[in-house]
PDB file of C-alpha atoms and ligand atoms in Angstrom:
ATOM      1  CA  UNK O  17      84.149  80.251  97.355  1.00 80.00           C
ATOM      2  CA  UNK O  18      85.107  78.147 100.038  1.00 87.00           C
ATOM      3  CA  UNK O  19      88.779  79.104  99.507  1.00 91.00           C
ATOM      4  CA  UNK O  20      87.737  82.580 100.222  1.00 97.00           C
ATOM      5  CA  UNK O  21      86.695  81.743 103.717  1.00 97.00           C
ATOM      6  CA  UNK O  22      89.229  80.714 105.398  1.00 97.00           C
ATOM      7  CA  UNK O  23      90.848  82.937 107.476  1.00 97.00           C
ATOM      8  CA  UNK O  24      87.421  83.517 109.122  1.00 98.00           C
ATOM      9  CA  UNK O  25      87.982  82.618 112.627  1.00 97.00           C
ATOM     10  CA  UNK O  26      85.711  81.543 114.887  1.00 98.00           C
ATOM     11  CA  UNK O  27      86.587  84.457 117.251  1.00 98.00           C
ATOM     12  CA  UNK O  28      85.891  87.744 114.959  1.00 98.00           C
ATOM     13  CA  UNK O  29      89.247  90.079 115.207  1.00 97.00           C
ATOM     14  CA  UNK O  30      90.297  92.776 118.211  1.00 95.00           C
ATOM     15  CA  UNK O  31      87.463  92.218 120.833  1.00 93.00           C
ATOM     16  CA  UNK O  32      84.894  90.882 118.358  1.00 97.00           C
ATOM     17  CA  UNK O  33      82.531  88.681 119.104  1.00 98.00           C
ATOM     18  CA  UNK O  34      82.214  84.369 118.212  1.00 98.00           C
ATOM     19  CA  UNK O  35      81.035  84.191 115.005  1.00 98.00           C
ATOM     20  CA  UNK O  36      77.813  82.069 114.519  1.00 98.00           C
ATOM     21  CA  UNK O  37      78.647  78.500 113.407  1.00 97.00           C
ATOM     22  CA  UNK O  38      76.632  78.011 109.617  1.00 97.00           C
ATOM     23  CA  UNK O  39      76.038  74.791 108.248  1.00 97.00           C
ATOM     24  CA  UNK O  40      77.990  74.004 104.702  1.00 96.00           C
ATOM     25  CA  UNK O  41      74.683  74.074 103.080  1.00 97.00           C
ATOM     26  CA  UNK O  42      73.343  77.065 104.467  1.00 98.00           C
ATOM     27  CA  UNK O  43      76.371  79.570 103.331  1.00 98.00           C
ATOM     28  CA  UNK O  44      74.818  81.142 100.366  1.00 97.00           C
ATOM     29  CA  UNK O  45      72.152  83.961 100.932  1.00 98.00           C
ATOM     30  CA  UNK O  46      69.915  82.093  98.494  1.00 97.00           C
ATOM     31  CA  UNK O  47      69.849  79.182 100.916  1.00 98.00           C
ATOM     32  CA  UNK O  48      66.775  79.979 103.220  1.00 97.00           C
ATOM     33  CA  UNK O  49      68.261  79.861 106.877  1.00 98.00           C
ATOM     34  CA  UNK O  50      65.230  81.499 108.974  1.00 97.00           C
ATOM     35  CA  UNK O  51      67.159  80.726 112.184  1.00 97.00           C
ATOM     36  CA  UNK O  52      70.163  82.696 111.708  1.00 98.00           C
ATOM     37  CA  UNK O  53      70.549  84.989 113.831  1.00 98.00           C
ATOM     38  CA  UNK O  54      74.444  86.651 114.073  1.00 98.00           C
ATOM     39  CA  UNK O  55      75.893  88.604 116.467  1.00 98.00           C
ATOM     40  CA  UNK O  56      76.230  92.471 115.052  1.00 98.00           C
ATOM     41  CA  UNK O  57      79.263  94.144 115.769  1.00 98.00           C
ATOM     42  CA  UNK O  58      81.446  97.227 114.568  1.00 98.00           C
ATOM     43  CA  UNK O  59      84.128  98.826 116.300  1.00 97.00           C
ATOM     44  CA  UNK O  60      83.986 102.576 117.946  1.00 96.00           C
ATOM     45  CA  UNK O  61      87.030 103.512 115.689  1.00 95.00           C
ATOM     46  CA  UNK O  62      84.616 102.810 112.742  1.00 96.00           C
ATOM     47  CA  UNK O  63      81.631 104.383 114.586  1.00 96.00           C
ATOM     48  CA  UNK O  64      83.653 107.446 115.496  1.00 94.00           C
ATOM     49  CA  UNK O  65      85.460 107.891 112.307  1.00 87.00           C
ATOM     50  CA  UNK O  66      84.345 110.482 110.322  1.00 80.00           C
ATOM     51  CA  UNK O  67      87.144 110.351 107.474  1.00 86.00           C
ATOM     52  CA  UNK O  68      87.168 106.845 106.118  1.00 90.00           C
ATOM     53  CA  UNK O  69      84.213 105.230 107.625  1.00 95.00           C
ATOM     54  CA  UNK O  70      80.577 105.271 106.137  1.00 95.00           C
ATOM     55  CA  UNK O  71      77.648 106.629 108.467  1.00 94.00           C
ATOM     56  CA  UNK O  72      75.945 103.628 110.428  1.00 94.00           C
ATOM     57  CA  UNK O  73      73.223 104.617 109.634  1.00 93.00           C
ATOM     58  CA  UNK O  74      71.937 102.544 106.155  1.00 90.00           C
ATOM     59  CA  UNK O  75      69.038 104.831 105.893  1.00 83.00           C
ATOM     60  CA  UNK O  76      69.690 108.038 106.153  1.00 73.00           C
ATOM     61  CA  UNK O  77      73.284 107.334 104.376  1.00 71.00           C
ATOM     62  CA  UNK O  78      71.965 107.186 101.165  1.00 88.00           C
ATOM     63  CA  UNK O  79      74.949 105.196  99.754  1.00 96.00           C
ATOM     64  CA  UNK O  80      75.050 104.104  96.200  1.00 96.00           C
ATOM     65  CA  UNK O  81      75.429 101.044  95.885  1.00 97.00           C
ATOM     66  CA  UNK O  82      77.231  98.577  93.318  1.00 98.00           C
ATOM     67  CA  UNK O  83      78.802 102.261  91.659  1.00 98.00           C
ATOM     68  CA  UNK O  84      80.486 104.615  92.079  1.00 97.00           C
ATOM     69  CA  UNK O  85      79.497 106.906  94.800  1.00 96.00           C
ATOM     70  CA  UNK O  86      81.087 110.159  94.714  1.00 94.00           C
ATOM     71  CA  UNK O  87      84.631 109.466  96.149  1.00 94.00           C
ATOM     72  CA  UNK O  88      84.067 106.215  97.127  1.00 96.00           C
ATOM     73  CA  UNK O  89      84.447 103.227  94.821  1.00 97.00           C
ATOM     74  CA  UNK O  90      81.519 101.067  95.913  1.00 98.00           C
ATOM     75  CA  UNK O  91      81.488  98.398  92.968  1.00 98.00           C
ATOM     76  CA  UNK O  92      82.637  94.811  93.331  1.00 98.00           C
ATOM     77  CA  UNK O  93      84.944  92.971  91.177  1.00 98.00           C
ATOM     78  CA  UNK O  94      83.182  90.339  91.577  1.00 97.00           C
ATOM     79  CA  UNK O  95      80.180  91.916  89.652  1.00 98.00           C
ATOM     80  CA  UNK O  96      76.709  93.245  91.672  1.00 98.00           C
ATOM     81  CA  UNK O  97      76.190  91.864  95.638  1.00 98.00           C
ATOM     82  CA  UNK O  98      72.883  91.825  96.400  1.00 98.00           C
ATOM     83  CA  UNK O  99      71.023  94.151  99.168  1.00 96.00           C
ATOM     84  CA  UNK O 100      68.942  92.551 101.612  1.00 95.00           C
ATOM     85  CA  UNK O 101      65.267  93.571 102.933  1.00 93.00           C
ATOM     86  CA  UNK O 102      66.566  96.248 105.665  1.00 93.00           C
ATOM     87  CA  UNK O 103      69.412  97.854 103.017  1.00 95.00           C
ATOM     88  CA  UNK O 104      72.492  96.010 103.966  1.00 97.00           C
ATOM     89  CA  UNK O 105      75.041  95.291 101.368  1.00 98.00           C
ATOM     90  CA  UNK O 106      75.461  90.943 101.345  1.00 98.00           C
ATOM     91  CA  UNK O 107      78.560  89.836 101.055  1.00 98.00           C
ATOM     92  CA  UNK O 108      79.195  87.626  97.946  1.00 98.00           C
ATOM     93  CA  UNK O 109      80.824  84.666  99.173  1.00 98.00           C
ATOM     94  CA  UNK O 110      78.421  83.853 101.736  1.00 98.00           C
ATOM     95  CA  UNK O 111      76.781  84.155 105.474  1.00 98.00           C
ATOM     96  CA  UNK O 112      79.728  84.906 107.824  1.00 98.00           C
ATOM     97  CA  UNK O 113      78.474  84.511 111.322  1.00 98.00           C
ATOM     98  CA  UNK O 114      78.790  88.204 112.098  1.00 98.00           C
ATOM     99  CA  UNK O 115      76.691  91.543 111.042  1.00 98.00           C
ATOM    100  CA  UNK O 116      77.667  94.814 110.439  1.00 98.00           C
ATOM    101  CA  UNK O 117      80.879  96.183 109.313  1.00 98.00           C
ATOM    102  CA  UNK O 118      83.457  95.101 112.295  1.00 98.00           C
ATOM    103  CA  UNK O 119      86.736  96.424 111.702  1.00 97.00           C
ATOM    104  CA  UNK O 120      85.987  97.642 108.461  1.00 98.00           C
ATOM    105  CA  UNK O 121      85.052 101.229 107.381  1.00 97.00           C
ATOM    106  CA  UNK O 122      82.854 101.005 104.769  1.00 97.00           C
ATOM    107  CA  UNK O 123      79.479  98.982 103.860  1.00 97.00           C
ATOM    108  CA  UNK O 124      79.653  96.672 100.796  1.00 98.00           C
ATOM    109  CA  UNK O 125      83.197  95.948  99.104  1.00 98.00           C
ATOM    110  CA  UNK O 126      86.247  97.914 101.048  1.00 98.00           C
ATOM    111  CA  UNK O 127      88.919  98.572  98.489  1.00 98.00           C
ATOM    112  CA  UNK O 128      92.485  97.862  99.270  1.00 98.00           C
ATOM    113  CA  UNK O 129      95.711  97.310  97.280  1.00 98.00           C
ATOM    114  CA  UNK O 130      98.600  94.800  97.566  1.00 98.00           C
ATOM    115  CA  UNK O 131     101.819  96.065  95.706  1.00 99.00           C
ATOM    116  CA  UNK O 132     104.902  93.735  95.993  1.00 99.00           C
ATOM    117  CA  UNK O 133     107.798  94.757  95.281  1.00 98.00           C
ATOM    118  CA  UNK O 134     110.821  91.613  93.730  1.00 98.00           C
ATOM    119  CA  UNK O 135     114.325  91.413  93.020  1.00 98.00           C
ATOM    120  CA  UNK O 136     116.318  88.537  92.515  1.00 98.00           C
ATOM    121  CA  UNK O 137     117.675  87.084  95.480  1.00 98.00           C
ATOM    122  CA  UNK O 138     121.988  88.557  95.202  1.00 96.00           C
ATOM    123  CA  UNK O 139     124.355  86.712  95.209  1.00 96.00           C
ATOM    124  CA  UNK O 140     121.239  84.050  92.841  1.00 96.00           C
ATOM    125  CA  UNK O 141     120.285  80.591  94.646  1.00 97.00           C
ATOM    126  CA  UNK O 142     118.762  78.240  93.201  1.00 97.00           C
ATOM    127  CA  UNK O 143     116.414  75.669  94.321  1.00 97.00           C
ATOM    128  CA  UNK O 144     114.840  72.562  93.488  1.00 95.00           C
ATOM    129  CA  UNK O 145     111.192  72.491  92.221  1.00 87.00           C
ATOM    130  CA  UNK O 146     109.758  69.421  91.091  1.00 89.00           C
ATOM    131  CA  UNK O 147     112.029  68.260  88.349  1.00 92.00           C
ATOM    132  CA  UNK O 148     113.251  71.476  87.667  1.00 94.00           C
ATOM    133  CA  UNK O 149     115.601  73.732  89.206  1.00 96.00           C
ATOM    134  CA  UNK O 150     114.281  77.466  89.755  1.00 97.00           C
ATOM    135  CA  UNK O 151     116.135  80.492  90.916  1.00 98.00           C
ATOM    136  CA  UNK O 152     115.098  82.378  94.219  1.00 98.00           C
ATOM    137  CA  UNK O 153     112.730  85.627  93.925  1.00 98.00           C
ATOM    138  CA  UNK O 154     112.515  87.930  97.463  1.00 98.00           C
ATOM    139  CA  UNK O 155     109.812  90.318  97.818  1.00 99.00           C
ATOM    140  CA  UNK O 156     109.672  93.359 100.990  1.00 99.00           C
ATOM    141  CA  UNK O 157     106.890  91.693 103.556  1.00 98.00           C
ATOM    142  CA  UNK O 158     106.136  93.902 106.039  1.00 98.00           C
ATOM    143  CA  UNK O 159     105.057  92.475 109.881  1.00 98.00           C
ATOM    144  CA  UNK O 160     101.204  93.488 110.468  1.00 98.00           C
ATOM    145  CA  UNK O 161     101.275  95.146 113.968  1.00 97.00           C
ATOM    146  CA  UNK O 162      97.557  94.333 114.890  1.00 96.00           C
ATOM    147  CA  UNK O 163      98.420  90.533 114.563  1.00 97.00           C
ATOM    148  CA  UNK O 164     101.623  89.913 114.088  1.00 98.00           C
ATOM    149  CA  UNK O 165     101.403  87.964 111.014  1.00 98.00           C
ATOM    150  CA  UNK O 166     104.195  88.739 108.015  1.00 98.00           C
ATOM    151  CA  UNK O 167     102.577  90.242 104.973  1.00 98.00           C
ATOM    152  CA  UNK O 168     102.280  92.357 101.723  1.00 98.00           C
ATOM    153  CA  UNK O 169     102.519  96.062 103.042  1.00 98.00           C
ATOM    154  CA  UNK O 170      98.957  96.942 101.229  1.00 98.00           C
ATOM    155  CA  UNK O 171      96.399  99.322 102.597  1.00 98.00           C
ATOM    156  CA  UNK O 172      93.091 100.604 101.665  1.00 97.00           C
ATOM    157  CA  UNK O 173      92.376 102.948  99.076  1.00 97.00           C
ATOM    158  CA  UNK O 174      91.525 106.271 100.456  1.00 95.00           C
ATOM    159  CA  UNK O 175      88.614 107.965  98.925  1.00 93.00           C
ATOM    160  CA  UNK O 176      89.422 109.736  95.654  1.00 93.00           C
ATOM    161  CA  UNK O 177      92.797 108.097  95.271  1.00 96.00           C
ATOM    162  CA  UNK O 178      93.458 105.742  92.338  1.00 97.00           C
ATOM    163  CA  UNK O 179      94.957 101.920  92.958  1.00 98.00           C
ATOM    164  CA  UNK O 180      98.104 103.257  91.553  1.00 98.00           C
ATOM    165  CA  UNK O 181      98.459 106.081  94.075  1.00 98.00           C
ATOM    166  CA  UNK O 182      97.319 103.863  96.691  1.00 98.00           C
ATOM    167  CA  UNK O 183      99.766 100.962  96.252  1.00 98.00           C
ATOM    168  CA  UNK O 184     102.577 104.027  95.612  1.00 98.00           C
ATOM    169  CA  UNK O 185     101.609 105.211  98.910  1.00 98.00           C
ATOM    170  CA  UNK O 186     101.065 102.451 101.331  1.00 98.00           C
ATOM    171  CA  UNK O 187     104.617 101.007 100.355  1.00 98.00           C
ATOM    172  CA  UNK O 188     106.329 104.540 101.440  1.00 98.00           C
ATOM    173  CA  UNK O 189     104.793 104.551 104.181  1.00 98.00           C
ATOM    174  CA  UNK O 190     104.915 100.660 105.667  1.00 98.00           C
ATOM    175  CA  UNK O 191     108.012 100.107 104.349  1.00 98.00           C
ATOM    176  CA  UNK O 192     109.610 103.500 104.103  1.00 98.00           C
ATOM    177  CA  UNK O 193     108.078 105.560 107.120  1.00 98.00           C
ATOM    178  CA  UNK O 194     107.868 108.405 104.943  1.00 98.00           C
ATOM    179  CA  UNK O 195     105.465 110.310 106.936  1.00 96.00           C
ATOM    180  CA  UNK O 196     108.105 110.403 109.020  1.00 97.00           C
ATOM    181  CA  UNK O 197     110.940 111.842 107.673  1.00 96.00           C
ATOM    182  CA  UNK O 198     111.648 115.481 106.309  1.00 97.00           C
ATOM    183  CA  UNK O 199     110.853 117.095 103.001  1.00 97.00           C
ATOM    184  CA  UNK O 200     114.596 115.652 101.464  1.00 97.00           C
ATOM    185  CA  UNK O 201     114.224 112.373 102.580  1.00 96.00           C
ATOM    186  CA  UNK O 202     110.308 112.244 101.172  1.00 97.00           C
ATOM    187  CA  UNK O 203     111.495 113.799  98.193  1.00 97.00           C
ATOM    188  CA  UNK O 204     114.375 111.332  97.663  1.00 96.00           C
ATOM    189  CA  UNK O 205     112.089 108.694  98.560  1.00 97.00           C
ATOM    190  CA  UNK O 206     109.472 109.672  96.145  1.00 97.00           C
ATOM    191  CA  UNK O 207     112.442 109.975  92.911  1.00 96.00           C
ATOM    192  CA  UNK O 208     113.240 106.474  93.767  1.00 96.00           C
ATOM    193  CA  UNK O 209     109.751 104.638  93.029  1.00 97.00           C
ATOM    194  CA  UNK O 210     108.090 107.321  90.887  1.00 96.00           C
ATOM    195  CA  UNK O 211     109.643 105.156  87.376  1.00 96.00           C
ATOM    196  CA  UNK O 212     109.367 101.509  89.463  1.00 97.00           C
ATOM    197  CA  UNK O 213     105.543 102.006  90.285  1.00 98.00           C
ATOM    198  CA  UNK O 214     104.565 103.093  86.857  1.00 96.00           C
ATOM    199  CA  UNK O 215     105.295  99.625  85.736  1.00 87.00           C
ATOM    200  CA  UNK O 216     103.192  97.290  87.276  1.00 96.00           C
ATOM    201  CA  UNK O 217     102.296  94.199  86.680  1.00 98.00           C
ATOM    202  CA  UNK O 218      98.789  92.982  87.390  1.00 98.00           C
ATOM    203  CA  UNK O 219      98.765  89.836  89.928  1.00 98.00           C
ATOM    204  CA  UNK O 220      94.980  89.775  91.479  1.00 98.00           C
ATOM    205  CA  UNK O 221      91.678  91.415  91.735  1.00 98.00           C
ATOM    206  CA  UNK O 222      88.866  90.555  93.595  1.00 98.00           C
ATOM    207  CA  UNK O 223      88.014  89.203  97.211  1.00 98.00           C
ATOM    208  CA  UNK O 224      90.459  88.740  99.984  1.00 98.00           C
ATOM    209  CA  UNK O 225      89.818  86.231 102.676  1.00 98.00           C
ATOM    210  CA  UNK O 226      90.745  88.494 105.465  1.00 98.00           C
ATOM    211  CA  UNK O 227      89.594  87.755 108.756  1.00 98.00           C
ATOM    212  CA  UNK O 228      88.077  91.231 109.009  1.00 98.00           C
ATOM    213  CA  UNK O 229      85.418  89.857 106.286  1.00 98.00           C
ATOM    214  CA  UNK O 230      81.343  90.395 107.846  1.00 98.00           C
ATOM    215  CA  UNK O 231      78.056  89.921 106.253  1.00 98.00           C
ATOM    216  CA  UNK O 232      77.763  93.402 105.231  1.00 98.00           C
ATOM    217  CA  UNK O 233      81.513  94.318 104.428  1.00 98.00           C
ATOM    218  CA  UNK O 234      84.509  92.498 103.235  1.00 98.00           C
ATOM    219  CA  UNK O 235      87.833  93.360 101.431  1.00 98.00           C
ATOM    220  CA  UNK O 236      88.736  93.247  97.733  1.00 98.00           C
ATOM    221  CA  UNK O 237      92.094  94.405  96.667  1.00 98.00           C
ATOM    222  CA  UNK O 238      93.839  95.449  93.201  1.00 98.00           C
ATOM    223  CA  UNK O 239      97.704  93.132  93.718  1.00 98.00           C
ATOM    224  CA  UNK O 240     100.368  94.516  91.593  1.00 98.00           C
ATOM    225  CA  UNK O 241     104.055  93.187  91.160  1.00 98.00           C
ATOM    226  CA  UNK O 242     106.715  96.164  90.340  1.00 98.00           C
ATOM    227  CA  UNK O 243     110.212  94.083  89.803  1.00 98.00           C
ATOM    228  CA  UNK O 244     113.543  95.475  89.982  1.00 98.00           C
ATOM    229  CA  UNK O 245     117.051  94.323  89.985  1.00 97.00           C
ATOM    230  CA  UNK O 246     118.131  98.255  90.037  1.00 97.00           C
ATOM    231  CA  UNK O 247     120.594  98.597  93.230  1.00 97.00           C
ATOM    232  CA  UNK O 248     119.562 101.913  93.899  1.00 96.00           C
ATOM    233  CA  UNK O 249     116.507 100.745  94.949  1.00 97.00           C
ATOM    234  CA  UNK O 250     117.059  97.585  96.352  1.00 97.00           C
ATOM    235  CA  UNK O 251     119.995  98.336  98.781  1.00 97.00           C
ATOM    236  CA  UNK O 252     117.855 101.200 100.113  1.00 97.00           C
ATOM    237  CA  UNK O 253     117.770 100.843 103.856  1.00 97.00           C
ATOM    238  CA  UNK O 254     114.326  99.520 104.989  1.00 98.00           C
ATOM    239  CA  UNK O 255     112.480 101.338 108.081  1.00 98.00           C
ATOM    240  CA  UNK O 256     108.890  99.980 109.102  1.00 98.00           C
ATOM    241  CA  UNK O 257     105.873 102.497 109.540  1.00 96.00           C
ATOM    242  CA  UNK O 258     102.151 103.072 109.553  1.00 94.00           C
ATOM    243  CA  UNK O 259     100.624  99.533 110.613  1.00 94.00           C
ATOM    244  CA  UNK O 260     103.821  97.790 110.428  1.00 98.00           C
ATOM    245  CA  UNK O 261     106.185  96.967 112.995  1.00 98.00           C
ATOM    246  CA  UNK O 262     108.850  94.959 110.669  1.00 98.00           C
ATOM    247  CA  UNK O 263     109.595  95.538 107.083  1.00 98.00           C
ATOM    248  CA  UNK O 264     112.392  93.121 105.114  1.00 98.00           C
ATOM    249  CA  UNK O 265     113.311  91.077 101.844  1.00 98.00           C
ATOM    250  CA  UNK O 266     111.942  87.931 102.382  1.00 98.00           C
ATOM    251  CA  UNK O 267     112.726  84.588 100.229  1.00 98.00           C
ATOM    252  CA  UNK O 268     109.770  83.447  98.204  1.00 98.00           C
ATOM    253  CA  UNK O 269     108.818  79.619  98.488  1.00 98.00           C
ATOM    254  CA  UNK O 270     105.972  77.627  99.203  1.00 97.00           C
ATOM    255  CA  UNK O 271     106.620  77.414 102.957  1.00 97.00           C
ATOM    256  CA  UNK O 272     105.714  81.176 103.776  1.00 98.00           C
ATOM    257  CA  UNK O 273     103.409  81.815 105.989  1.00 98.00           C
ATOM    258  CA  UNK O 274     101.400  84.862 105.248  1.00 98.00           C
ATOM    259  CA  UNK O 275      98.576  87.166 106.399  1.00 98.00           C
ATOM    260  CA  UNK O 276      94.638  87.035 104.591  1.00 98.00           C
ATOM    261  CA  UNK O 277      95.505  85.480 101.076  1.00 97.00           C
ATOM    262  CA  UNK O 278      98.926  86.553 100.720  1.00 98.00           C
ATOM    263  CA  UNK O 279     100.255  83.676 100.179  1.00 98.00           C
ATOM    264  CA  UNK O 280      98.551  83.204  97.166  1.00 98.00           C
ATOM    265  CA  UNK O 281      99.183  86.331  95.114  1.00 98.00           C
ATOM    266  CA  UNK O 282     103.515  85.597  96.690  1.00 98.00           C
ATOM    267  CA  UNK O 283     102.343  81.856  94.744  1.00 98.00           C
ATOM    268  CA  UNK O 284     101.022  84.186  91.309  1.00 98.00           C
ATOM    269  CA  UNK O 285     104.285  86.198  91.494  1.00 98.00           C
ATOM    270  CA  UNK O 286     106.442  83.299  91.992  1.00 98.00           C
ATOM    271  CA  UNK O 287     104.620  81.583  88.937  1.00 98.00           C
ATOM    272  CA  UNK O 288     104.712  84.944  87.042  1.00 98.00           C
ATOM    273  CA  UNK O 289     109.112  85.216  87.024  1.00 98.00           C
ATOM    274  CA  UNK O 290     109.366  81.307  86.432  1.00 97.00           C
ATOM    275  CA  UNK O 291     110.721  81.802  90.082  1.00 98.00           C
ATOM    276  CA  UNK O 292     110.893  78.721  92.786  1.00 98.00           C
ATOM    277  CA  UNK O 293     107.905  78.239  94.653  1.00 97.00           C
TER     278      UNK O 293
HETATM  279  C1  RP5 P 180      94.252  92.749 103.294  1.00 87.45           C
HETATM  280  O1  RP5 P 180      94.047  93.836 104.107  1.00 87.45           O
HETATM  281  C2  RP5 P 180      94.509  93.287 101.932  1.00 87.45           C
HETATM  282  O2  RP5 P 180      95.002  92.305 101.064  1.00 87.45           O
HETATM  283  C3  RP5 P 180      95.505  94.367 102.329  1.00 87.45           C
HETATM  284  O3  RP5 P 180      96.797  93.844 102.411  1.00 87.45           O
HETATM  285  C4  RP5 P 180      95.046  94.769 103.736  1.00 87.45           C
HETATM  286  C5  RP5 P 180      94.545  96.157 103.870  1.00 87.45           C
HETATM  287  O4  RP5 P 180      94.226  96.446 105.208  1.00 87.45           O
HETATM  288  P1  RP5 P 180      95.182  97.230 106.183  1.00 87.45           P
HETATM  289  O5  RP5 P 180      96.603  96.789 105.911  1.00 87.45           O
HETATM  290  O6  RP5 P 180      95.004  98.684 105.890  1.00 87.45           O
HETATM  291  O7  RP5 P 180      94.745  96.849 107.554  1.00 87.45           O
HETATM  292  O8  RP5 P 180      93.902  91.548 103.552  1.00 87.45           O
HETATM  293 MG1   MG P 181      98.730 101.254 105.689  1.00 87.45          MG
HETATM  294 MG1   MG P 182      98.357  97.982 105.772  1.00 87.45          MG
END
């Protein structure tokens, strides 16, 4: 669990507040801590939302928690988080030094997806791994444009969508702007991936460190690997949307630097196509 922690910096994300300092021992819930006392904090864009964010209000919200609750998925893959005294959802790896739901929509788990996309790096390179000599895999990273880190365009699942439509749709639309462009292009853009992203591969499921993470409501995410070597598809042009400001094939290897715990699904991928890492 302590690998899932992180990214949580000390200074909670987009004009959040410090995040309490916890002692190692006092991380799980189960650990008595009497004196903790975090700052709570979530953003007006969550408070004011009334399309993807939960009601504030625990109480009169009457969310179900640990199933599934009408449109929204509220189960964890990490099997039932526990509910505390006043209703809040507990997050399972631990005490976070900040209450409420921060950046983050919904109480409890938020679901996102990851889906990278590979090809074999044209004209093939290889590189040296150890003792043995591994050809280079690329995958499209997008650049996040809230921090500026280089990532795995994935998004959250909207209510009532499936992971499959999900990662479908948060690729067009980081990588491919295509709520931007006119019916053709959509339509083209659609034909292209339709066959690719009905062959997935499963990477990871479960908790993301993400520096977004509270006490009451963290990220899990459903990573998928769709691999093609098909030109049509990977000579396409790339054009960044949505929350990215950057979108390009990017050489795997263990020297990437990546956003939440990127890295390590790029590291399953790599390990997956007997690729360098
Ligand atoms: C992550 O947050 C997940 O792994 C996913 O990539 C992302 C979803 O949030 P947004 O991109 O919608 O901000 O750590
Ligand atoms: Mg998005
Ligand atoms: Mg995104």
């Amino acid at each position: 669990s302590k690998e899932l922690r992180k990214k949580l910096t000390r200074q909670y994300p987009f004009g959040g507040p410090e995040r309490s300092i916890i002692p190692e021992d006092k991380i799980e819930w189960d650990v008595p801590y009497p004196e903790y006392n975090p700052p709570r904090f979530t953003t007006e864009k969550v408070l004011h939302n009334k399309q993807w964010a939960d009601k504030e209000d625990i109480a009169c919200g009457q969310f179900q928690w640990n199933a599934q609750d009408k449109d929204v998925n509220r189960i964890s893959h990490l099997g039932p988080y526990k509910i505390d005294k006043d209703g809040y959802p507990l997050n399972p790896v631990g005490r976070t030094g900040v209450r409420g739901r921060g950046n983050l929509g919904k109480w409890g788990p938020n679901h996102a997806c990851d889906p990278v996309v590979t090809r074999w790096k044209h004209p093939r390179e290889e590189k040296e791994c150890g003792s043995l000599v591994l050809p280079v895999l690329q995958f499209i990273a997008i650049q996040r444009r809230d921090t500026g880190e280089w990532a795995i365009p994935g998004g959250m699942i909207d209510p009532g969508e499936s992971a499959a439509q999900a990662l479908k749709r948060e690729f067009l639309e980081e990588v491919f702007s295509i709520d931007e462009v006119d019916d053709t292009e959509k339509s083209k853009l659609q034909a292209a991936f339709e066959h690719l992203f009905t062959h997935g591969e499963e990477i990871y499921k479960g908790y993301v460190d993400d520096p977004r993470n509270t006490d009451n409501a963290w990220i899990e995410t459903d990573c998928r690997n769709y691999h093609t070597d098909d030109s049509k598809i990977t000579n396409l042009e790339l054009r960044a949307g949505s929350d990215a400001k950057n979108a390009q094939w990017v050489d795997i290897g263990h020297d990437l630097t990546l956003y939440a715990s990127h890295k390590f699904f790029i590291e399953t991928v790599a390990k997956v196509h007997n690729a360098f890492w």
